[in-house]
Tab-separated table of C-alpha atoms in Angstrom:
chain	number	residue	atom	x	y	z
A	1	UNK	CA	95.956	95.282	98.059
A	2	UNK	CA	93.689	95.464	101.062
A	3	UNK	CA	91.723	98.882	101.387
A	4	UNK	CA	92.476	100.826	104.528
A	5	UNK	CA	89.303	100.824	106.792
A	6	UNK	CA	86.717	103.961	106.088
A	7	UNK	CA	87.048	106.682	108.168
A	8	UNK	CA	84.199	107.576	110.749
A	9	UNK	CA	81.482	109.085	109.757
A	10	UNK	CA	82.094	107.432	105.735
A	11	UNK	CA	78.707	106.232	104.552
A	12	UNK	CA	80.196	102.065	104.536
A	13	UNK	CA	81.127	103.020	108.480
A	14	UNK	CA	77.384	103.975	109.255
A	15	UNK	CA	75.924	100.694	107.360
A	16	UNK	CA	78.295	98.422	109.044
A	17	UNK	CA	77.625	99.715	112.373
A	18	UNK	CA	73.524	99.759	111.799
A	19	UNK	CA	73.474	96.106	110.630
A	20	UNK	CA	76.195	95.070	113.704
A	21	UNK	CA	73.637	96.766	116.323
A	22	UNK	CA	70.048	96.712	115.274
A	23	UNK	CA	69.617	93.115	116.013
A	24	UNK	CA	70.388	93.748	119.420
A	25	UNK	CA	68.098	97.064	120.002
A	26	UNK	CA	65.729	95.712	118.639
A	27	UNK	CA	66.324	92.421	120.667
A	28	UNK	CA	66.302	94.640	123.672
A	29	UNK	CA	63.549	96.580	122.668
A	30	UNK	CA	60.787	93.935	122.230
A	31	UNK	CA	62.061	92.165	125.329
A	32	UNK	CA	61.875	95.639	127.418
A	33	UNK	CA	57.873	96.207	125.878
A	34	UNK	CA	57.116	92.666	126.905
A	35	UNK	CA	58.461	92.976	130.457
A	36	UNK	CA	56.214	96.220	130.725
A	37	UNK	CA	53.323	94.510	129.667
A	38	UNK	CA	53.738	91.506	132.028
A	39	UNK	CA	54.553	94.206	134.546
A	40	UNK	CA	51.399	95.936	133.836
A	41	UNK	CA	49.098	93.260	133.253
A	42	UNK	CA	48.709	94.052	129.862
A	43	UNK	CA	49.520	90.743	129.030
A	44	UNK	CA	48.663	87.517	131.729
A	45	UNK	CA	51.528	86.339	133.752
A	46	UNK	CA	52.628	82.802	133.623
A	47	UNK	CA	55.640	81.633	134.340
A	48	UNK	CA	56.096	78.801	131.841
A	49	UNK	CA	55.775	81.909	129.667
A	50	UNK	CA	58.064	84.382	131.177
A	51	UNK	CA	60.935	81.416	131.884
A	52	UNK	CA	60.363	80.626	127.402
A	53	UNK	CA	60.473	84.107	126.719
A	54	UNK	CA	63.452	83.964	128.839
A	55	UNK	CA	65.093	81.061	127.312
A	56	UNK	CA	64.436	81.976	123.804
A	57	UNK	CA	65.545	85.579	124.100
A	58	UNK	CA	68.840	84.143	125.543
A	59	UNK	CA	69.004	81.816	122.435
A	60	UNK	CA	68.544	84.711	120.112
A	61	UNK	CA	71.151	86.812	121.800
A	62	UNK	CA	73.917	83.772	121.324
A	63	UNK	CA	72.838	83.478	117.952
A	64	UNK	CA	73.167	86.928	116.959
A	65	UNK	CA	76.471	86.815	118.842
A	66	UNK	CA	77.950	84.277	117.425
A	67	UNK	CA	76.655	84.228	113.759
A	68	UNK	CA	76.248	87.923	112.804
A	69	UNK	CA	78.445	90.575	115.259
A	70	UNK	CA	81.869	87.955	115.796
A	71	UNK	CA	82.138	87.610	111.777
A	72	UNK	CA	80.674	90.567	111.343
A	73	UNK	CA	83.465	92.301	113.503
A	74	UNK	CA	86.244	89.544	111.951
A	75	UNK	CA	85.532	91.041	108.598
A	76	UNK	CA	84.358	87.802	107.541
A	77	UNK	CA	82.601	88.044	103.849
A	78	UNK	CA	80.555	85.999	103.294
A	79	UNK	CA	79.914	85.126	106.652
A	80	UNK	CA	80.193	81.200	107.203
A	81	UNK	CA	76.383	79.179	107.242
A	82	UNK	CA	74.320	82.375	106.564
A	83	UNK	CA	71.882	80.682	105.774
A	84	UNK	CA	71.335	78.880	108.547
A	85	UNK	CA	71.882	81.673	110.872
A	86	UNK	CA	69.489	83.849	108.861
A	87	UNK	CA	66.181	81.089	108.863
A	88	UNK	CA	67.793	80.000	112.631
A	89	UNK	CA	66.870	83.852	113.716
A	90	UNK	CA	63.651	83.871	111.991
A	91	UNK	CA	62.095	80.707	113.644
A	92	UNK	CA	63.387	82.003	117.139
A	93	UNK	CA	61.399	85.223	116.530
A	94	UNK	CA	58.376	83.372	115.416
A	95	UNK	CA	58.762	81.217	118.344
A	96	UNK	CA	58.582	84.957	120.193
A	97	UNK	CA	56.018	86.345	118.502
A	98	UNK	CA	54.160	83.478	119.175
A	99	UNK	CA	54.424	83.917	123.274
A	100	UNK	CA	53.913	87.680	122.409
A	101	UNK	CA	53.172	90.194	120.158
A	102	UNK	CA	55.934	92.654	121.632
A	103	UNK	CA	58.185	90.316	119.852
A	104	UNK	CA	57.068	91.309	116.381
A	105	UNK	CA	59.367	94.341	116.561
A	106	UNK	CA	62.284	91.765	116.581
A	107	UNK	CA	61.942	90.170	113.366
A	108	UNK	CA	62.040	93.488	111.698
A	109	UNK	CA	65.798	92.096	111.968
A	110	UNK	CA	65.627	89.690	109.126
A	111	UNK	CA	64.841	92.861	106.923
A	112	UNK	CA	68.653	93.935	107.469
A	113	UNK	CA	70.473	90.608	108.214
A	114	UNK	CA	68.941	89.467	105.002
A	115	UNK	CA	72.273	90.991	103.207
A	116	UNK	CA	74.693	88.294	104.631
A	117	UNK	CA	72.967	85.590	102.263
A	118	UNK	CA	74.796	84.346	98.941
A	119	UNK	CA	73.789	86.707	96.376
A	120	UNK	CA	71.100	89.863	96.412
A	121	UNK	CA	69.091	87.737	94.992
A	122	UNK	CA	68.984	85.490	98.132
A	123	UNK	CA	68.883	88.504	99.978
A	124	UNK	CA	65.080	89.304	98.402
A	125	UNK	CA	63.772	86.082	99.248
A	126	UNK	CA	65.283	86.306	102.925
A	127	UNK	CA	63.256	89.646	102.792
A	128	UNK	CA	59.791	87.905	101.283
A	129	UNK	CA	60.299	85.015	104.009
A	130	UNK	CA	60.297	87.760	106.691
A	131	UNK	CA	57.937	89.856	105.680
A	132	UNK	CA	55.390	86.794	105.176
A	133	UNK	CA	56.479	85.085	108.790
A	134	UNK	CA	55.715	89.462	110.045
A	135	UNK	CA	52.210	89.358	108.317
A	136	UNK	CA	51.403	85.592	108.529
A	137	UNK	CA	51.640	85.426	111.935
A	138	UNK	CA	48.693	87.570	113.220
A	139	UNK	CA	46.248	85.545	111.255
A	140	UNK	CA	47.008	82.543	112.629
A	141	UNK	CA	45.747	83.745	116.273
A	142	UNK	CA	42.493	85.035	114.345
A	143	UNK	CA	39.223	82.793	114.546
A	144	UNK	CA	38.620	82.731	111.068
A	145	UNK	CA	40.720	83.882	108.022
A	146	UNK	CA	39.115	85.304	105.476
A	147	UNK	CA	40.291	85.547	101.854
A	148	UNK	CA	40.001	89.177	102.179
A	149	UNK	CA	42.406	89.128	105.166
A	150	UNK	CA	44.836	86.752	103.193
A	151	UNK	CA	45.069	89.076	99.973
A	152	UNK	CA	45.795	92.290	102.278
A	153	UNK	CA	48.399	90.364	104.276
A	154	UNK	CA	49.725	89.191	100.564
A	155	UNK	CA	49.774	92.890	99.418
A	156	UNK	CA	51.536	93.974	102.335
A	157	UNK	CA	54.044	91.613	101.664
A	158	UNK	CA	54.704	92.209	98.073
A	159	UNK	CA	54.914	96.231	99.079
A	160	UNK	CA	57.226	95.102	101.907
A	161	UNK	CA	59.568	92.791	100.192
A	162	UNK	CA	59.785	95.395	96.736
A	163	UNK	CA	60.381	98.560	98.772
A	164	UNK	CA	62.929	96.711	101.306
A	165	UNK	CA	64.360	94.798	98.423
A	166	UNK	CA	64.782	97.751	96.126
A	167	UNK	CA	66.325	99.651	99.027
A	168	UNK	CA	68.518	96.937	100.141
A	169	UNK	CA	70.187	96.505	96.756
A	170	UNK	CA	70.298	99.900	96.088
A	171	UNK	CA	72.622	100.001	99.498
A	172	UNK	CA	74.462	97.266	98.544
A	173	UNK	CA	75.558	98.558	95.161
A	174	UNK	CA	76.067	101.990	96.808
A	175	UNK	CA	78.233	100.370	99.405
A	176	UNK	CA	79.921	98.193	96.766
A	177	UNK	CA	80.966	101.070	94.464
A	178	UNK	CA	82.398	102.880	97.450
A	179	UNK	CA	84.377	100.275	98.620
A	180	UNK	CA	85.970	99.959	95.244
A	181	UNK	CA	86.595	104.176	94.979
A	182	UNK	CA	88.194	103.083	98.497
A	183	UNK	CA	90.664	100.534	97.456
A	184	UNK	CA	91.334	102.118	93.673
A	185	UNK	CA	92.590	105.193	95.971
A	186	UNK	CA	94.356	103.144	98.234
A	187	UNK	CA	95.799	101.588	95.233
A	188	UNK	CA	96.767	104.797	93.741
A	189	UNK	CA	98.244	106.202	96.912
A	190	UNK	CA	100.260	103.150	96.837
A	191	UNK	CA	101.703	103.666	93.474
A	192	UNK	CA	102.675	107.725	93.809
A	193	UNK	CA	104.614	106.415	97.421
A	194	UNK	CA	105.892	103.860	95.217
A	195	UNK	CA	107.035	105.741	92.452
A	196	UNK	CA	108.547	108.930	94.570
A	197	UNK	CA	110.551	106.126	96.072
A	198	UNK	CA	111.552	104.819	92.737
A	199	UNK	CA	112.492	108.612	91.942
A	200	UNK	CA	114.258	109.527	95.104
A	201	UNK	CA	116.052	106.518	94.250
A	202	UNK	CA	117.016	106.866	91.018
A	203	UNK	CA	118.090	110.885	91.638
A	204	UNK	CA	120.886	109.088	94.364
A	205	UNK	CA	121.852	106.448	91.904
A	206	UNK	CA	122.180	109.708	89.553
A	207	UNK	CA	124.163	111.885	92.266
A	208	UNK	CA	126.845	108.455	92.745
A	209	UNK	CA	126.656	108.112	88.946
A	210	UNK	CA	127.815	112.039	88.393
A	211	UNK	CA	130.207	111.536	91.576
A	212	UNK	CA	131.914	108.750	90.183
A	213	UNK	CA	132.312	110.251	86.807
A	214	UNK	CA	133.297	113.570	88.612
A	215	UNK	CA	136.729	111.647	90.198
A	216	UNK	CA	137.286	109.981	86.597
A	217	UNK	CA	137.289	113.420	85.161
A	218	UNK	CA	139.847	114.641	88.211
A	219	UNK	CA	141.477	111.612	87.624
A	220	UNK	CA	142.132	112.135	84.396
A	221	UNK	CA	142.667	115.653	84.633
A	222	UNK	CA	145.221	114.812	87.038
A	223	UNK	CA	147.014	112.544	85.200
A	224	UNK	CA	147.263	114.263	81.755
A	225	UNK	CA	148.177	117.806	83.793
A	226	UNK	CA	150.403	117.334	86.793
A	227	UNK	CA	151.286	114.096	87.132
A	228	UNK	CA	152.797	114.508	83.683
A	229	UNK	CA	154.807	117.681	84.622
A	230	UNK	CA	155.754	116.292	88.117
A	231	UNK	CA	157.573	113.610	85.567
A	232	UNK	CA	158.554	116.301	83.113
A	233	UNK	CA	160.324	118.021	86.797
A	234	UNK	CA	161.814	114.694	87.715
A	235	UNK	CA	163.685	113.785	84.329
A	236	UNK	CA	164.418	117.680	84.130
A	237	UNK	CA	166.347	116.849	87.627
A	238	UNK	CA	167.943	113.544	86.312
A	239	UNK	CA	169.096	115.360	83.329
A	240	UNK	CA	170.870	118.189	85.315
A	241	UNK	CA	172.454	115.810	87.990
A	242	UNK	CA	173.991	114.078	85.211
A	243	UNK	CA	175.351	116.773	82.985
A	244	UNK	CA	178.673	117.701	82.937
A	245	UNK	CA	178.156	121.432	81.427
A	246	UNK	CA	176.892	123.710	83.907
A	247	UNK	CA	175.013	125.978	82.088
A	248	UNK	CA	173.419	122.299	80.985
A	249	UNK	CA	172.919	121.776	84.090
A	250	UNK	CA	171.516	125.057	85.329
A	251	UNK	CA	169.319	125.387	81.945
A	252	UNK	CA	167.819	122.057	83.333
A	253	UNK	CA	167.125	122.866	86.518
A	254	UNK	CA	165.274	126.451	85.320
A	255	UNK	CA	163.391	124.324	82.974
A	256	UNK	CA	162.417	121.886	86.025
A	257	UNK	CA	161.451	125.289	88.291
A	258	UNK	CA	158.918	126.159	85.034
A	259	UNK	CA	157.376	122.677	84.963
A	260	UNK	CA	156.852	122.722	88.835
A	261	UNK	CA	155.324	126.469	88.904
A	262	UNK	CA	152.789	125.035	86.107
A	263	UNK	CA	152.208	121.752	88.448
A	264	UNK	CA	151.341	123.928	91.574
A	265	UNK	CA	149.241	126.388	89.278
A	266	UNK	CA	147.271	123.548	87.901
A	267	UNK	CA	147.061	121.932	91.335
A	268	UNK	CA	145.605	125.186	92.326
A	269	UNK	CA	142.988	125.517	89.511
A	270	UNK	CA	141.675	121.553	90.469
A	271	UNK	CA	141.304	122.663	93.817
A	272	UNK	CA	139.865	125.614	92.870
A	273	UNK	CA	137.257	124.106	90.913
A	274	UNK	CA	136.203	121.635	93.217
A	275	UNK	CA	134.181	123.935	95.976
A	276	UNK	CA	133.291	127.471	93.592
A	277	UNK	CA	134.455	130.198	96.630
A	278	UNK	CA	130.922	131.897	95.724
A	279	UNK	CA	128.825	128.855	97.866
A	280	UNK	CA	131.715	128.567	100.043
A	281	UNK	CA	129.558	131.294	102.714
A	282	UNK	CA	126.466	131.692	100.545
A	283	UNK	CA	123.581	129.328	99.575
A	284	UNK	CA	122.953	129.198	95.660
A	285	UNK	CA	120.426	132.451	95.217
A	286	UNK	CA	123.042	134.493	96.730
A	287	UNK	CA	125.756	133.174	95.023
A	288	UNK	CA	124.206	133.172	91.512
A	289	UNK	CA	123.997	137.235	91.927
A	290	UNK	CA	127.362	137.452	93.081
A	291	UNK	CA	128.640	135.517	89.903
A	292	UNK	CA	126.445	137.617	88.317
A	293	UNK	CA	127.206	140.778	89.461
A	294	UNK	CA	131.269	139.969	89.299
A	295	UNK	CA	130.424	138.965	85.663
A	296	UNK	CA	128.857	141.983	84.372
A	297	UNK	CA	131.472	144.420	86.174
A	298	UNK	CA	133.654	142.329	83.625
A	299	UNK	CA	132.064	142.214	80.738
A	300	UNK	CA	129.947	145.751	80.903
A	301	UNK	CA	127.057	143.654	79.872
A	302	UNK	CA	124.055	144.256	82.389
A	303	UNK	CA	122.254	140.899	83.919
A	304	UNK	CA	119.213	141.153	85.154
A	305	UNK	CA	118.703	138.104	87.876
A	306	UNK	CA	115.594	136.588	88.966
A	307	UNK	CA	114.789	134.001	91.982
A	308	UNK	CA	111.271	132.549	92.170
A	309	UNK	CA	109.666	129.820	94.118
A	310	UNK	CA	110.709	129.416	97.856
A	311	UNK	CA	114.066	128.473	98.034
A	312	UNK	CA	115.302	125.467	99.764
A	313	UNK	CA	118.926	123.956	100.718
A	314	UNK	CA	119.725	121.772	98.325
A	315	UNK	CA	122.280	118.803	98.277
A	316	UNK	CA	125.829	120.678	97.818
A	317	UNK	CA	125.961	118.103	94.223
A	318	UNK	CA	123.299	120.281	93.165
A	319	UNK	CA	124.470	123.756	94.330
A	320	UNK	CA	127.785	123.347	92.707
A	321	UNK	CA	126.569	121.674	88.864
A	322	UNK	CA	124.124	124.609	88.661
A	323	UNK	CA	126.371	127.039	89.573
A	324	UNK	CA	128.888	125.446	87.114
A	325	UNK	CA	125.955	125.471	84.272
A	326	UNK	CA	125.996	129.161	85.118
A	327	UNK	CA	129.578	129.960	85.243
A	328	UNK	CA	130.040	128.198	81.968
A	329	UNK	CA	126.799	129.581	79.771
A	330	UNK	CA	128.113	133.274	80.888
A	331	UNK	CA	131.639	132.729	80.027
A	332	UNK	CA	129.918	131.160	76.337
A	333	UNK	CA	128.233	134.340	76.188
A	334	UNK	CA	131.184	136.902	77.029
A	335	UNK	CA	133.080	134.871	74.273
A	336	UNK	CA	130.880	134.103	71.544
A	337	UNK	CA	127.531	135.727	72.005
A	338	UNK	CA	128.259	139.705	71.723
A	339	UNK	CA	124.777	139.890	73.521
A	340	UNK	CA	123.647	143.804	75.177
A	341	UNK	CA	121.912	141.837	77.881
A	342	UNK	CA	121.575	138.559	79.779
A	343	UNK	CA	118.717	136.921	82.053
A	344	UNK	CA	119.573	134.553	84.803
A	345	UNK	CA	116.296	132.652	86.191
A	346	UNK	CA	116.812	130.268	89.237
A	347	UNK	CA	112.975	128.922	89.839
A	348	UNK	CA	112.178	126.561	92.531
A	349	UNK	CA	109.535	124.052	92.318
A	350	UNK	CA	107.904	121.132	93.880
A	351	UNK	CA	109.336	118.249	92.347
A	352	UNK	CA	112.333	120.560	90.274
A	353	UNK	CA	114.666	123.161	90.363
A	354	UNK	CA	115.056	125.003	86.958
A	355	UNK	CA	117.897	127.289	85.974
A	356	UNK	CA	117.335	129.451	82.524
A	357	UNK	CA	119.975	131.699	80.939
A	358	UNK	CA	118.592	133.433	77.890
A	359	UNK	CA	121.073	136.304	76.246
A	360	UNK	CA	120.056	139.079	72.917
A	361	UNK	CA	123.361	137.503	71.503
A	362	UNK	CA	123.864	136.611	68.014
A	363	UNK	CA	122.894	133.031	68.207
A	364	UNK	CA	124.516	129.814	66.988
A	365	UNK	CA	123.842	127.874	63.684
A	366	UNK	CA	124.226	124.266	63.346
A	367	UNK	CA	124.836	121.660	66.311
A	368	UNK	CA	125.308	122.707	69.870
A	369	UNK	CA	127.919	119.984	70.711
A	370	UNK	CA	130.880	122.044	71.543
A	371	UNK	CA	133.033	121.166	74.295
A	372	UNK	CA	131.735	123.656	77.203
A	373	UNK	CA	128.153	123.275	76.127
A	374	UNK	CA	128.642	118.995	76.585
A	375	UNK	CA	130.520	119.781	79.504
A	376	UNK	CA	126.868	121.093	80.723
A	377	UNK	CA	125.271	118.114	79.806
A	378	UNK	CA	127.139	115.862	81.492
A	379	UNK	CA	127.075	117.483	84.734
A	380	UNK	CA	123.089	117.702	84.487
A	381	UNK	CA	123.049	114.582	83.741
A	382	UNK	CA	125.074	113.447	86.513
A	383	UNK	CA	122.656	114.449	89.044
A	384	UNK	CA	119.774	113.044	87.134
A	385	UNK	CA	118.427	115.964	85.593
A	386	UNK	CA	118.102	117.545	82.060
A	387	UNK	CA	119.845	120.055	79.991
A	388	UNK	CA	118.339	122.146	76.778
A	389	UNK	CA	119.501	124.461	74.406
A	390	UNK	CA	117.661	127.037	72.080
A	391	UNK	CA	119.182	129.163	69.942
A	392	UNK	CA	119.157	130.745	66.357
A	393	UNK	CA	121.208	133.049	64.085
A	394	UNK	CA	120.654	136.649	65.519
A	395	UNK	CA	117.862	135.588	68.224
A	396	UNK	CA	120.344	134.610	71.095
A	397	UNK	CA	120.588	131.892	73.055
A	398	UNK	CA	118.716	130.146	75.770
A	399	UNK	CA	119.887	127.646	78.046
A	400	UNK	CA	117.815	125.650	80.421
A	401	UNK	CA	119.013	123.049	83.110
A	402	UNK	CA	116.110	121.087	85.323
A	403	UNK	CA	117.040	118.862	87.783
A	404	UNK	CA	114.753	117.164	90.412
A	405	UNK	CA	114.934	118.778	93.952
A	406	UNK	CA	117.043	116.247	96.757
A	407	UNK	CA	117.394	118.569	99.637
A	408	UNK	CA	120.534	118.097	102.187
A	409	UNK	CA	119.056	116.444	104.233
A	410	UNK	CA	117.281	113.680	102.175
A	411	UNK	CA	121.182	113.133	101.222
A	412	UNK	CA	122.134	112.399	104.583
A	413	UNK	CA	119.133	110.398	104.838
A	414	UNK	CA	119.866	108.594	102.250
């Protein structure tokens, strides 16, 4: 993956932009100094000379143009015949120098655009060649040279090219090692977007999962409950139409009445159990303490409830399976549990939603399999999250559902 640009002000932003411009004010610079010092008189006009300082500076700024600040600004790395453009740019600004001293300050360029070459390496010697065209120069419009003149030059260029060189690789590695913390970020950043799309995916996939196993079990239920005794009411009828005793006949038909009272009353409990009437006007918090509160008018058994976090709406799959978890764990407890006291803890979360109900009851021994507790399983399950149970003989029982948080309206989104 491609790292995002830097940001302004980001320490690679600032190098990039001082190697795109100092060739050009420094360009500007020396050619400004010399036109003041033909201006002047500090240097004799002639206008062979001003027309080649002309022509050359023209050639510099199309070089610079066209081999450093268009690759430069098409990201190019490493930018194509470097090394041409690099000794190009030095023998135009000797050619410079050589009309004029003001033109000195414009090879101090080859001390930054000595990066673009192969290798650091390269770079150093692109530095040495500079600094010795910087310092050679000079002597060649003296008289005489002396030796003493040539080993100060030479020292001046060994100081030059170590301190520039050290510096230069010192900001390369720097700007290497941030470009890398740049793009593992990037890469990271990619992976958490990944993965909470991988997650938000996988809690839908969940929610259809528990829906579709939500119809089996009504399906089911159905079938084994009042589709049976809408048959049971139907033979019943047969039977009476074709009996030839009437109190046959009327014992029939009572029997058919039963078997279609216990239809409607399971038809009624299906229903019922579909929507809890608690969330029907009430998001979960409230509903939990109603449940809670109808519960312990009940049972006489106080429960102490507890909401923490910041609540949010959650997907009506979600409302309805933890109020279901709590419906069921408090009915466990009024049958089996003889507890004096019951907590009910609905905490909200980032990423989850946990639900904890702990009683002082006398525990269970061996598994935890029975039929209400897998019940609770399932229907965690179903909406992708995770159900556990703790309990021992005479230490009560604690039961904790966490399921990841889809909000209502990252279900319609979805």
């Amino acid at each position: 993956m491609r790292p995002q640009p830097a940001p302004p002000g980001h320490p690679a932003r600032l190098w990039e932009g001082l190697l795109l411009w100092v060739a050009w004010v420094l360009l500007a610079l020396a050619s400004v100094v010399f036109a003041v010092r033909l201006a002047t008189g500090a240097t004799t006009f002639e206008p062979w000379r001003a027309l080649t300082a002309l022509t050359l500076v023209g050639a510099s700024a199309a070089l610079i143009y066209w081999g450093h600040t268009c690759p430069t600004m098409r990201g190019e790395q490493p930018r194509p015949n470097a090394v041409g453009y690099f000794f190009t740019l030095l023998v135009l600004g000797s050619s410079l120098v050589l009309l004029d001293d003001s033109f000195v300050v414009f090879l101090i360029t080859g001390f930054f655009h000595a990066h673009i070459l192969a290798s650091w390496r390269a770079g150093l010697f692109g530095i040495f060649v500079t600094s010795f065209v910087i310092n050679g120069i000079p002597l060649l419009g003296r008289p005489t040279i002396s030796t003493q003149d040539v080993a100060f030059a030479g020292m001046i260029i060994l100081v030059q090219t170590a301190a520039i060189g050290a510096g230069l690789v010192i900001t390369l590695q720097a700007v290497k090692a941030e470009e890398k913390r740049d793009e593992l970020v990037a890469r990271l950043q990619a992976a958490l977007d990944e993965n909470a799309g991988l997650h938000a995916q996988l809690v839908v996939q969940a929610r259809e999962a528990g829906v579709h196993d939500e119809r089996g079990r009504l399906a089911r239920e159905i079938h084994d409950t009042i589709a049976q005794g809408l048959a049971g009411v139907i033979t019943q009828l047969h039977a009476a139409q074709g009996a030839r005793d009437p109190q046959d006949s009327t014992a029939r038909v009572e029997s058919a009445l039963l078997l279609a009272k216990s239809s409607l009353d399971e038809a009624r409990r299906s229903v019922k159990a579909l929507q809890p009437r608690e969330l029907g006007h009430a998001q979960l918090p409230e509903a939990l303490r109603t449940l809670a509160a109808t519960w312990q008018e009940t049972n006489g058994v106080p429960v102490h409830v507890e909401i923490t976090g910041e609540p949010v709406t959650l997907s009506p799959a979600l409302d309805v399976s933890l109020f279901r978890v709590s419906q069921e764990a408090l009915t466990n407890v009024a049958k089996h549990a003889q507890a004096s006291r019951v907590a009910l803890t609905l905490s909200y979360g980032d990423q989850d939603v946990l639900l904890d109900i702990r009683d002082d009851g006398r525990g269970m021994h061996g598994p935890t399999n029975g039929f209400g507790l897998t019940s609770m399983r399932q229907r965690v399950r179903g909406i992708g999250g995770d159900l556990a149970i703790e309990s021992e003989l005479g230490e009560g029982t604690a039961i904790s559902a966490s399921v990841p948080v889809l909000t209502a309206t990252a279900e319609v989104a979805s």
